[in-house]
mmCIF file of C-alpha atoms in Angstrom:
data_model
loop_
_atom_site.group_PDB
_atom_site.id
_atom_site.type_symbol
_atom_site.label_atom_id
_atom_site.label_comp_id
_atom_site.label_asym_id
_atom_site.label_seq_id
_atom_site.Cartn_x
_atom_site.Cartn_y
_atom_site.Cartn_z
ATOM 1 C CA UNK A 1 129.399 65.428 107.972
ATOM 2 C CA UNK A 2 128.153 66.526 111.073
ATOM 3 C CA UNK A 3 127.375 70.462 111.779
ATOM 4 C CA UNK A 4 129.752 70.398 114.740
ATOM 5 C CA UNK A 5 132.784 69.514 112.971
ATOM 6 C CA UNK A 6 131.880 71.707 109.635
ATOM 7 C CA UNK A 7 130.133 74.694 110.738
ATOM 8 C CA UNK A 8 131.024 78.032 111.824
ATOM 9 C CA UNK A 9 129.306 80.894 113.401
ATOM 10 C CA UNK A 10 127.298 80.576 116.981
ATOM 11 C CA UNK A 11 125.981 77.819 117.460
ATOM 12 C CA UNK A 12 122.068 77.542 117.233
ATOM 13 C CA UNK A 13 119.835 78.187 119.666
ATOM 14 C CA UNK A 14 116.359 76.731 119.962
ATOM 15 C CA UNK A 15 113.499 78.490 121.245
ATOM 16 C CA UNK A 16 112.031 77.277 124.073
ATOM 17 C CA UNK A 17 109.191 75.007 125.368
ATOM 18 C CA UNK A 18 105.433 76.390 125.058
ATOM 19 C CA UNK A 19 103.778 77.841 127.361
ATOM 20 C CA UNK A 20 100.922 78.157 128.994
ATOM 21 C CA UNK A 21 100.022 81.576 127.462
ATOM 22 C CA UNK A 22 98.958 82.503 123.949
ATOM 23 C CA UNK A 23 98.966 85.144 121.313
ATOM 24 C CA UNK A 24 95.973 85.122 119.468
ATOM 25 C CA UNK A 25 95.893 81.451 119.198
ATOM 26 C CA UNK A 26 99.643 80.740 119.104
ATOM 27 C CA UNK A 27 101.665 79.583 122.146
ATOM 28 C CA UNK A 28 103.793 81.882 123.421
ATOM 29 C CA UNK A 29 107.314 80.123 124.126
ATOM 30 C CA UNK A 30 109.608 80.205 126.795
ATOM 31 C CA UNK A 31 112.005 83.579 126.668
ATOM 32 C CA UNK A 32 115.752 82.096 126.004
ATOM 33 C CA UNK A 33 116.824 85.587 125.373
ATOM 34 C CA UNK A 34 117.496 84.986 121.350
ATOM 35 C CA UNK A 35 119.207 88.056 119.750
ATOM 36 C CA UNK A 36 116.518 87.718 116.817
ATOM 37 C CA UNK A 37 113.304 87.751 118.632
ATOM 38 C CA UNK A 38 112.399 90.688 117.328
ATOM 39 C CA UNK A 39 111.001 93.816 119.847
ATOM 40 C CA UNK A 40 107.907 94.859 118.626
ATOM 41 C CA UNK A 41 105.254 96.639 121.328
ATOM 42 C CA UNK A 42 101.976 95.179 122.206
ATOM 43 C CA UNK A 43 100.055 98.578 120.088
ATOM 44 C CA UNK A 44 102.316 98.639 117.356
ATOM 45 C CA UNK A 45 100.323 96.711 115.464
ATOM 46 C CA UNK A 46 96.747 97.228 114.427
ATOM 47 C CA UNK A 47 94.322 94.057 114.305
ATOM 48 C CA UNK A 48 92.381 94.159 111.141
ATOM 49 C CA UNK A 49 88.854 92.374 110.696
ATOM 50 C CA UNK A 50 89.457 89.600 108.476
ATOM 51 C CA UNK A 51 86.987 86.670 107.034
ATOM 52 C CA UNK A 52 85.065 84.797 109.163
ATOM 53 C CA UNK A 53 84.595 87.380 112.058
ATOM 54 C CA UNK A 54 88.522 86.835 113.133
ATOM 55 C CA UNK A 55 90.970 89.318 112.450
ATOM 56 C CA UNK A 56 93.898 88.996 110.643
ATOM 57 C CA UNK A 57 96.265 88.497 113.538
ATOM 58 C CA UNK A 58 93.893 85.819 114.724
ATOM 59 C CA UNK A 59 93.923 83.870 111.442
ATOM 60 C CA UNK A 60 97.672 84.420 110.868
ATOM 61 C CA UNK A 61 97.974 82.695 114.732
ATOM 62 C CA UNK A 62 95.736 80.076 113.665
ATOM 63 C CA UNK A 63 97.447 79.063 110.892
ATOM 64 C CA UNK A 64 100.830 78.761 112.641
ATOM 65 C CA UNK A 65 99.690 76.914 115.841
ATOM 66 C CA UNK A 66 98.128 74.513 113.013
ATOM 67 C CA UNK A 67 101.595 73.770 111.520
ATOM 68 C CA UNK A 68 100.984 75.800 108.376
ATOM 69 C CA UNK A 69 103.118 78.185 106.391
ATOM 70 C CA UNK A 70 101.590 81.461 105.784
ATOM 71 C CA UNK A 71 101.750 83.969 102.659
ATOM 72 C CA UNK A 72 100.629 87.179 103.284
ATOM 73 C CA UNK A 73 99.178 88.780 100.065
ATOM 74 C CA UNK A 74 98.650 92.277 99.733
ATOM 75 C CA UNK A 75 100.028 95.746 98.155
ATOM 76 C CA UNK A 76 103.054 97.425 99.240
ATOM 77 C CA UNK A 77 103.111 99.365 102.872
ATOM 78 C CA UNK A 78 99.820 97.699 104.238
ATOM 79 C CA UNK A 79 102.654 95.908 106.911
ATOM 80 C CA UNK A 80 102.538 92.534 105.856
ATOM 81 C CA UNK A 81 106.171 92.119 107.238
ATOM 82 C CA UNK A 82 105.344 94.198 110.416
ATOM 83 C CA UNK A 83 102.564 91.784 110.910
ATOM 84 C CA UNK A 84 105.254 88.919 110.929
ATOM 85 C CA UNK A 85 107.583 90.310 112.824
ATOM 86 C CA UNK A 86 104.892 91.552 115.135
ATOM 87 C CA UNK A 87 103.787 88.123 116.091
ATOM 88 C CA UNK A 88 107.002 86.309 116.003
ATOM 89 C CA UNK A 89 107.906 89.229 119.030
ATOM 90 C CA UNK A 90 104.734 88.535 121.372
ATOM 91 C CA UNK A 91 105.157 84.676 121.071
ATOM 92 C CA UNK A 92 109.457 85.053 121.588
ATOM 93 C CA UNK A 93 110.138 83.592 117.627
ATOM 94 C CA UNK A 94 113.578 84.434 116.495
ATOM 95 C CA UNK A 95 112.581 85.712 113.130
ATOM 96 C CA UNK A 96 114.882 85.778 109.849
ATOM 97 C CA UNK A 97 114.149 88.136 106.859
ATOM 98 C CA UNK A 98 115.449 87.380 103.588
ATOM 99 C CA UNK A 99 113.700 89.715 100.486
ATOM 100 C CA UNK A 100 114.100 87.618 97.176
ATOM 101 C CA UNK A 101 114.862 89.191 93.728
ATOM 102 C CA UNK A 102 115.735 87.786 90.340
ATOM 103 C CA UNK A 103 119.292 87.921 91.489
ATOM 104 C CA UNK A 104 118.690 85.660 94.489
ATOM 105 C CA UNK A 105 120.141 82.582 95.256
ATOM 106 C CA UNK A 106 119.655 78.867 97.156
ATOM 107 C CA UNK A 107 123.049 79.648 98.553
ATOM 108 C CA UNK A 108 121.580 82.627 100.023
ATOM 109 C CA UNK A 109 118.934 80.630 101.735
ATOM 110 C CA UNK A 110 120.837 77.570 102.317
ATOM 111 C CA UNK A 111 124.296 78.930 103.392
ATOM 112 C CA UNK A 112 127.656 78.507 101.833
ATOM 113 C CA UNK A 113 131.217 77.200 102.585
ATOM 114 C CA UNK A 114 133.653 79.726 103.371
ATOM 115 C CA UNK A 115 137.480 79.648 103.878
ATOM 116 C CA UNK A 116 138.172 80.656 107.488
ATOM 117 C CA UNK A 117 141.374 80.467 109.445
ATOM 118 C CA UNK A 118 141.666 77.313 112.060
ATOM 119 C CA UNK A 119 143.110 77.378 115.262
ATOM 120 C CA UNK A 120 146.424 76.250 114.143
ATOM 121 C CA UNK A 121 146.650 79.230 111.414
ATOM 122 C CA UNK A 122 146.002 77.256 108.842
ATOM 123 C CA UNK A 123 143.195 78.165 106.322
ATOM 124 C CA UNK A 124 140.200 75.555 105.969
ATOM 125 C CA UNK A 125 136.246 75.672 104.128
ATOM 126 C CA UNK A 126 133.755 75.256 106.717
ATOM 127 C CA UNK A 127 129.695 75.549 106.472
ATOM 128 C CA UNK A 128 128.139 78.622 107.212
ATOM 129 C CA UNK A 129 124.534 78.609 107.899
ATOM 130 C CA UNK A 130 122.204 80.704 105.605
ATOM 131 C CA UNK A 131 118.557 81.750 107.116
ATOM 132 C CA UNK A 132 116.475 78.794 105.959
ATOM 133 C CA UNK A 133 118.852 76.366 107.630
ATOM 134 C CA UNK A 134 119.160 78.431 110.867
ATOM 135 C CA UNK A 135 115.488 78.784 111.162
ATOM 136 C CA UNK A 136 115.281 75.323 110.688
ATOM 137 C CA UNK A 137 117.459 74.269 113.426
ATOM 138 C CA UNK A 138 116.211 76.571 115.607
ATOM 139 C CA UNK A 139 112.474 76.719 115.485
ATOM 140 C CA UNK A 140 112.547 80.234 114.267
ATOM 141 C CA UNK A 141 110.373 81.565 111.862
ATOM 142 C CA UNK A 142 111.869 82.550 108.224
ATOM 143 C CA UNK A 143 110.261 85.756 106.587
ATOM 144 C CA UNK A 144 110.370 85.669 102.452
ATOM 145 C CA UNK A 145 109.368 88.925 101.560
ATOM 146 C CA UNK A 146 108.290 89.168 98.031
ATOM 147 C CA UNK A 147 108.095 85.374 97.495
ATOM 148 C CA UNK A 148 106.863 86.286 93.693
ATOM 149 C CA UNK A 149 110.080 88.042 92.714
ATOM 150 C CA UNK A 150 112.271 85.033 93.132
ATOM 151 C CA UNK A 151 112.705 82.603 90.097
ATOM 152 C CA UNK A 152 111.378 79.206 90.456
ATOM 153 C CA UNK A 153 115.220 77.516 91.271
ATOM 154 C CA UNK A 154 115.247 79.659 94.258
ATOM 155 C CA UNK A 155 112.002 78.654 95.112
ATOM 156 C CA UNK A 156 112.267 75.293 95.082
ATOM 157 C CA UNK A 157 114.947 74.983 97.316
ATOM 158 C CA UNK A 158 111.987 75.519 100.035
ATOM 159 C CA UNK A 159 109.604 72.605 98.751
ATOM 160 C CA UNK A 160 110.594 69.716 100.935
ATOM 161 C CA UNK A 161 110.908 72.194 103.354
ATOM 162 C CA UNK A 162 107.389 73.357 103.605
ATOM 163 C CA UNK A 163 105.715 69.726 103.733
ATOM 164 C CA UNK A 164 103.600 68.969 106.684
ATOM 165 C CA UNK A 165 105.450 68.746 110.014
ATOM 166 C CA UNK A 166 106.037 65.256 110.082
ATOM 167 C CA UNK A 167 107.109 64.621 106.715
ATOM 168 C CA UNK A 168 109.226 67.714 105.858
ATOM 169 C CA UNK A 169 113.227 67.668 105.853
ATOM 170 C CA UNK A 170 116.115 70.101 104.887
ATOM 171 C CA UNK A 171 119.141 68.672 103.008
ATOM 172 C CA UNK A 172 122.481 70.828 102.401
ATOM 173 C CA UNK A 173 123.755 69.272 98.734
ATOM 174 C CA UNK A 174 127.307 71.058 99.249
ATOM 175 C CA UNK A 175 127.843 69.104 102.676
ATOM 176 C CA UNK A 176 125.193 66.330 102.552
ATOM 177 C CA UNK A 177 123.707 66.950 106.156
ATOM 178 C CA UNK A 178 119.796 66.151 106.547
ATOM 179 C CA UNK A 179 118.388 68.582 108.771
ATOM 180 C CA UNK A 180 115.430 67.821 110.601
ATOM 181 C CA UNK A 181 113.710 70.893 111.015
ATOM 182 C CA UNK A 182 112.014 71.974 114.547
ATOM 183 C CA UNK A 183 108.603 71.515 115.385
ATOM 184 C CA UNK A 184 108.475 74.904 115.775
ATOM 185 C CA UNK A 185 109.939 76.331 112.577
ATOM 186 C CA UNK A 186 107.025 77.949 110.421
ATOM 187 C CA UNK A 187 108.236 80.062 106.691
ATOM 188 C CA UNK A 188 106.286 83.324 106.527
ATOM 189 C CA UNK A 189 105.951 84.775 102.830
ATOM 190 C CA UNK A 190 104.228 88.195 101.695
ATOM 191 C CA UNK A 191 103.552 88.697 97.926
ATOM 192 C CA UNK A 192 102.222 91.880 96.245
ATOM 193 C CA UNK A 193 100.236 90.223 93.674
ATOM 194 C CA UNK A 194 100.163 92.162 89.934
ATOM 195 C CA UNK A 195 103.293 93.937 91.044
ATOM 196 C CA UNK A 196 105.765 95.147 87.730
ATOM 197 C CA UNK A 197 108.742 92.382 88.012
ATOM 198 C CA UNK A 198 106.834 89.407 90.045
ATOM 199 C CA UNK A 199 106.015 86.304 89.112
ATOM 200 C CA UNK A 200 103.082 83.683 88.825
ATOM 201 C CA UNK A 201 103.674 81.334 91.548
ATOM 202 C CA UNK A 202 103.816 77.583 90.643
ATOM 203 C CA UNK A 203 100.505 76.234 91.987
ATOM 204 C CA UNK A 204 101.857 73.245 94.065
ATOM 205 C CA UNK A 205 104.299 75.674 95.478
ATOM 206 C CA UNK A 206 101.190 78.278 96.233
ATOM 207 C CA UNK A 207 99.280 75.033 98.222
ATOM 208 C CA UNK A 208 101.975 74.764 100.588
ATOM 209 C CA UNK A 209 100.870 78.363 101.988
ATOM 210 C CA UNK A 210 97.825 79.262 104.441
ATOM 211 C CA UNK A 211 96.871 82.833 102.348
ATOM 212 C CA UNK A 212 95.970 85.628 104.270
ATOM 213 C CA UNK A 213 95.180 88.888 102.667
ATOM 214 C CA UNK A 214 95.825 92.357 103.820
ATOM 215 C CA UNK A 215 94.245 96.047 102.693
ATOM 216 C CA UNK A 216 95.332 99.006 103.786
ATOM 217 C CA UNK A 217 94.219 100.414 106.947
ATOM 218 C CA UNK A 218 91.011 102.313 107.329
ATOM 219 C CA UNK A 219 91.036 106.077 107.128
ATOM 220 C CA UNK A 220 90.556 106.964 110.361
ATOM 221 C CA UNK A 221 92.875 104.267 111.955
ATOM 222 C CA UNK A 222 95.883 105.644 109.385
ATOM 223 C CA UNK A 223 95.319 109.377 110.420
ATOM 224 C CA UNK A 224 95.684 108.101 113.980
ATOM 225 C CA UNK A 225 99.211 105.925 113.093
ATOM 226 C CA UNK A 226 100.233 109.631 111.458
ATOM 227 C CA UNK A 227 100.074 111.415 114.310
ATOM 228 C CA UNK A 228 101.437 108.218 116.517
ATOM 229 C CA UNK A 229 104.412 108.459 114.090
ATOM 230 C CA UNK A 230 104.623 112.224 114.052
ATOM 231 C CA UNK A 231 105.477 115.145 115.914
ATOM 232 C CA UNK A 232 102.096 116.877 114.476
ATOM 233 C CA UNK A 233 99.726 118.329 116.673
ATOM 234 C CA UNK A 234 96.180 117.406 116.559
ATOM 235 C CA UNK A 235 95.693 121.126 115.457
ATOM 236 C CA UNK A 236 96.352 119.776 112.522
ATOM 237 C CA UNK A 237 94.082 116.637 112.416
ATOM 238 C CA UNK A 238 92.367 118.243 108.915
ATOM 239 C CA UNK A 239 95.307 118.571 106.988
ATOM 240 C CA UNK A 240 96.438 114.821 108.003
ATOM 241 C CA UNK A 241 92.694 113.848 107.208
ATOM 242 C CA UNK A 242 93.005 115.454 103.586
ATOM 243 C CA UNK A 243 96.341 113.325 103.122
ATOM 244 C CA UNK A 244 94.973 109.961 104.020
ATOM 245 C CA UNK A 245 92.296 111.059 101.973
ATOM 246 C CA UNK A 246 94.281 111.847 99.339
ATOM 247 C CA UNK A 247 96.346 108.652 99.414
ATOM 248 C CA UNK A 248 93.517 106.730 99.129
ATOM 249 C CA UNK A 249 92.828 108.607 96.126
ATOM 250 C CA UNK A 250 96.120 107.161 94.583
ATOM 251 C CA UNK A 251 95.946 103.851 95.753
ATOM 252 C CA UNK A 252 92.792 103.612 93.839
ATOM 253 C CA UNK A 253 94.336 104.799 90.577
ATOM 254 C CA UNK A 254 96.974 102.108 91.323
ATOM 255 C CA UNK A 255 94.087 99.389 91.270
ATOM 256 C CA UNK A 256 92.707 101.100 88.297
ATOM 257 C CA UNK A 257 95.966 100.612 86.813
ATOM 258 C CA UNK A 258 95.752 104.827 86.061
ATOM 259 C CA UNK A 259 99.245 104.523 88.330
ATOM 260 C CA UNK A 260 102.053 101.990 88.374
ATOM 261 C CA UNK A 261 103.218 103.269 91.710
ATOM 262 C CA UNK A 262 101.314 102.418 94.967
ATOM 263 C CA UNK A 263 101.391 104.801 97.605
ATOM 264 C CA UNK A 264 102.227 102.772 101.103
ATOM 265 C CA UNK A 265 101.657 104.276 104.701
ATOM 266 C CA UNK A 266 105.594 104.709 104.884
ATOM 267 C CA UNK A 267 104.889 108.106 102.474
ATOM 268 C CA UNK A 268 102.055 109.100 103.598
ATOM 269 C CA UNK A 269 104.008 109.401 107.645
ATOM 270 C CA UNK A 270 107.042 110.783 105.565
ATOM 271 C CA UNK A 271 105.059 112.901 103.591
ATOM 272 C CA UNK A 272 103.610 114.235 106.997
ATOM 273 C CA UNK A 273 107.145 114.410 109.165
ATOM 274 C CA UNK A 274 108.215 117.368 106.557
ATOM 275 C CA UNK A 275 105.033 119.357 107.399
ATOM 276 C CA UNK A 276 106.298 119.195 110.990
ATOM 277 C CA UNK A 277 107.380 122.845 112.480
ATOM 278 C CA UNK A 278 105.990 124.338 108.975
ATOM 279 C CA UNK A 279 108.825 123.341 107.277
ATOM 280 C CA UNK A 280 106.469 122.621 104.376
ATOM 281 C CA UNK A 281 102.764 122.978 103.614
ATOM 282 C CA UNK A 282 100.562 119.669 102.613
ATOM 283 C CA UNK A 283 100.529 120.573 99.042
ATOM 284 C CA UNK A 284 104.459 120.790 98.782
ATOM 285 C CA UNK A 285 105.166 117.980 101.236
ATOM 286 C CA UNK A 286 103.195 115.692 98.820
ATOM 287 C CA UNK A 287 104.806 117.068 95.942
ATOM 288 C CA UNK A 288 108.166 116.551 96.825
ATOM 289 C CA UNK A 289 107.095 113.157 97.942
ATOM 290 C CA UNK A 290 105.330 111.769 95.887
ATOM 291 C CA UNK A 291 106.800 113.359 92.294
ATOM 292 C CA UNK A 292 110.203 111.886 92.945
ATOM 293 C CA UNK A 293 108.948 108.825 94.196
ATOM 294 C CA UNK A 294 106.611 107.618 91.502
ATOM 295 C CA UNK A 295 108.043 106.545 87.688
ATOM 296 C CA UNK A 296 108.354 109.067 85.391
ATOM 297 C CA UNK A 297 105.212 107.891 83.392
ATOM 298 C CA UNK A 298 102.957 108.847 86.550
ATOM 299 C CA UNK A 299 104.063 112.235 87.022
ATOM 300 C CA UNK A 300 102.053 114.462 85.180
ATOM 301 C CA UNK A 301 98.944 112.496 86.812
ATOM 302 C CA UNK A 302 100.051 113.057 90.253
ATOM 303 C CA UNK A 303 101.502 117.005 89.800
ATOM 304 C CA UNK A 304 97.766 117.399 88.364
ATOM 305 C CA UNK A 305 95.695 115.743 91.743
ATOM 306 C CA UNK A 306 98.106 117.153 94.346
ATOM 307 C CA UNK A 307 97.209 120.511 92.954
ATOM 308 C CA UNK A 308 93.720 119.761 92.485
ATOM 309 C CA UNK A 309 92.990 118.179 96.156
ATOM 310 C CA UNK A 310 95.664 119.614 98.189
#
């Protein structure tokens, strides 16, 4: 069964031919205008040192110009996705996103057959491509966020998948097709390692990955995202400093294991858009933050610090 005669939905569209330029060390590819390059600005993203004197753009570029598959290991809100989708929009990658749980599927990855109306009214089951088999076809890049949440059938759907270029291959079992993926297709993962309801990734599986770990950005590079992200005034550059501050406080109780909640960037900018126009103070921005956000367990713990430090 060919995909012309069984599929339905647009039709692929591959990226285009390198070019000349790069990202980091990546090619950048010919603009074909595809719908899910995704549009991320050339400062959105902040280039973190990483091993080796490189940063972590720089090895993540590597890695993909190399042929490799990348996981991205880190705790929640330090922008491991961002960082994907960041690079997949300088170098004009059609990215797709799939987040895995427990209740995740290889259908879900694969695609599935649907019943659809044909042009004579009748109703007929065609193929619908899922993300991994689009990507595939394409060239794109395919984003597993929280690749240690799935369960290991799920998983394995990508292992022929992720061999090296020349050997890997992509096979459909509800139609039969044997999809040669495109030289350009690369799987992205991000993991939050320790992280209540994850799993311990099969080691085979695990080798199939360039890893790449991400921390959380430094102080004075997260006060200045705040106020990027904000409509605060630097008037009020030592209240933001004291939140940062105070995050970091929390995010090493998480690592402590004191706290089963992380706190991620994403609160501490949310935390910081309700003390815009006064509508609340730092103390009761973080409160109402924070206390609703964490489990119940950690609340006591973080009513006591906000009080104490804010």
């Amino acid at each position: 069964m060919t995909r012309s005669d069984a599929a339905v939905g647009p039709d692929p569209t591959p990226v285009g031919e390198p070019t000349d330029e790069r990202f980091g060390e990546l090619p950048v590819l010919a603009d074909v205008g595809h719908d899910r390059v995704p549009d991320v600005g050339p400062d959105e993203y902040y280039h973190r040192d990483a091993a080796g004197g490189r940063t972590d753009v720089e090895v993540v570029t590597r890695a993909l110009a190399l042929g490799m598959n990348v996981l991205l290991k880190g705790p929640p809100g330090v922008g491991k996705s961002y960082l994907a989708k960041y690079v997949c929009s300088r170098t004009n990658r059609p990215l797709y996103r799939v987040t895995l749980s427990e209740t995740t599927f290889r259908e879900d990855l694969l695609g599935n057959l649907q019943l659809v109306s044909a042009d004579g009214g009748e109703t007929v089951t065609r193929w619908v491509d899922g993300p991994l088999t689009r990507a595939a076809r394409e060239g794109g890049v395919l984003l597993l966020d929280e690749i240690n949440a799935a369960d290991a059938n799920t998983v394995a759907a990508l292992n022929a998948v992720m061999e090296a270029p020349e050997t890997r291959t992509l096979t459909v079992p509800q139609t039969g097709e044997t999809v040669a993926p495109h030289e350009q297709f690369r799987v992205v993962a991000t993991a939050n390692p320790g992280y209540q309801g994850t799993y311990e990734l099969n080691q085979a599986f695990e080798d199939r990955f360039r890893h790449v770990k991400l921390e959380y950005l430094p102080t004075a590079v997260e006060v200045d995202l705040v106020f990027q992200r904000t409509g605060l005034d630097r008037s009020r550059e030592d209240a933001v400093e004291r939140l940062v501050s105070f995050a970091g406080r929390l995010r090493e109780a998480y690592v402590d294991g004191e706290l089963s909640t992380p706190v991620t960037t994403r609160e501490v900018v949310r935390i910081a858009r309700f003390m815009e126009d006064d509508f609340m103070s730092l103390r009761d921005a973080a409160r109402s933050e924070l206390v609703a956000r964490v489990d119940e367990y950690d609340e006591t713990l973080v009513r006591t610090l906000v009080d104490k430090r804010l």
